[in-house]
């Protein structure tokens, strides 16, 4: 079984994103917050104890959530693994989880995090309160306590999982739900191979799987990260593009970018500063051109002619392009 943690402050959108990720990878989504709210709604003894703590924005005791989690690990069948949302939330819980898993001969496969600022946490929770009517979203005081609890008790987990080489972060600030989802799905692809401690073979089987995932993706493309974790500050990835996928013309100001076509056929298009196309290089297929070294600072994009697989590498980890590094091309 695989064990993934969806991490992030309250209001980061973990619950919103979990469904699509869990479905894509056949994982059982486990939200300890939802389990506790169900206990409260059912009026169980556990629910009665948890209610006051939750409504104050405090954490329930570790043994309570750990009991629920262990029960689920033992009783769930038919999934490839678990997507834990809202657990672990303290260092003790993280260490206990490691112990629970090692007793089962398992481990945490990856931690995928959605990061937003305190200001955005407040806005998102206020918005959610209006829609879902959660008791712990209602008062300013409870929200402040949840933010403080997050910083004091939960944030240290970032360092814990970073040290273990298992932490991958998506920036959830100022992006719509779909953009964040695509980024998270890409991160999942990355954890899947780099955390198994084996080498990744880039073969037809992998390419076929990625081709399928890219087809299912809203933007018709995926990035498959080849690094070992976020500490690796290079960009080394496979990009899979279906025809019709759009890559906005952009530039990398601090490094060349090397692009090598592995399968398929695509045009590499270069622009000048005015957004006018100045060169089009047909690559792959039987063109006899296998790739290019794109000069530092050059505006470029690719236009796939069929499903295309490329390797891209440059100095500096992949990040979403800043506004000033995106070009609006002129017709
Ligand atoms: P959530 O839906 O994840 O925001 O959780 C709602 C509330 O449930 C939290 O503010 C806590 O009071 C409680 N809770 C959920 N998960 C945990 C956990 N792992 N440890 C302690 N308390 C939790």
Coordinates of N, CA and C in Angstrom, one line a residue, residues 241 243 261 263-267 282-287 303-309:
X241 N 3.1 16.2 -24.1 CA 2.1 17.1 -24.7 C 1.2 16.4 -25.7
X243 N -1.5 17.0 -28.8 CA -1.8 18.2 -29.7 C -3.0 18.9 -29.1
X261 N 13.8 15.5 -27.8 CA 12.6 14.8 -28.2 C 12.8 13.3 -28.0
X263 N 9.9 11.0 -28.1 CA 8.9 10.4 -29.0 C 8.0 11.5 -29.5
X264 N 7.5 11.4 -30.7 CA 6.6 12.3 -31.2 C 7.2 13.4 -32.1
X265 N 6.5 14.5 -32.3 CA 6.9 15.4 -33.3 C 6.3 16.8 -32.9
X266 N 7.1 17.8 -32.9 CA 6.6 19.1 -32.4 C 7.5 20.2 -33.0
X267 N 6.9 21.4 -33.0 CA 7.6 22.6 -33.4 C 8.1 23.4 -32.2
X282 N 11.2 22.4 -36.6 CA 10.4 21.2 -36.5 C 11.3 20.1 -36.0
X283 N 10.9 19.5 -34.9 CA 11.8 18.5 -34.2 C 11.1 17.1 -34.1
X284 N 11.8 16.1 -34.0 CA 11.3 14.7 -33.8 C 10.8 14.2 -35.2
X285 N 9.9 13.2 -35.1 CA 9.4 12.6 -36.3 C 10.6 12.1 -37.2
X286 N 10.6 12.3 -38.5 CA 11.8 12.0 -39.3 C 12.5 13.2 -39.7
X287 N 12.4 14.3 -38.9 CA 13.1 15.6 -39.2 C 14.6 15.5 -39.1
X303 N 4.8 23.5 -30.0 CA 3.5 23.2 -30.6 C 3.5 21.8 -31.0
X304 N 2.9 20.9 -30.2 CA 2.9 19.5 -30.6 C 2.1 19.1 -31.8
X305 N 2.7 18.3 -32.7 CA 2.0 17.9 -33.9 C 1.3 16.6 -33.7
X306 N 1.9 15.8 -32.8 CA 1.2 14.6 -32.3 C 1.6 14.4 -30.8
X307 N 1.2 13.3 -30.2 CA 1.6 13.2 -28.8 C 3.1 13.2 -28.7
X308 N 3.7 14.1 -27.9 CA 5.1 14.3 -27.9 C 5.7 14.2 -26.5
X309 N 6.8 13.6 -26.4 CA 7.5 13.4 -25.1 C 8.9 14.1 -25.3

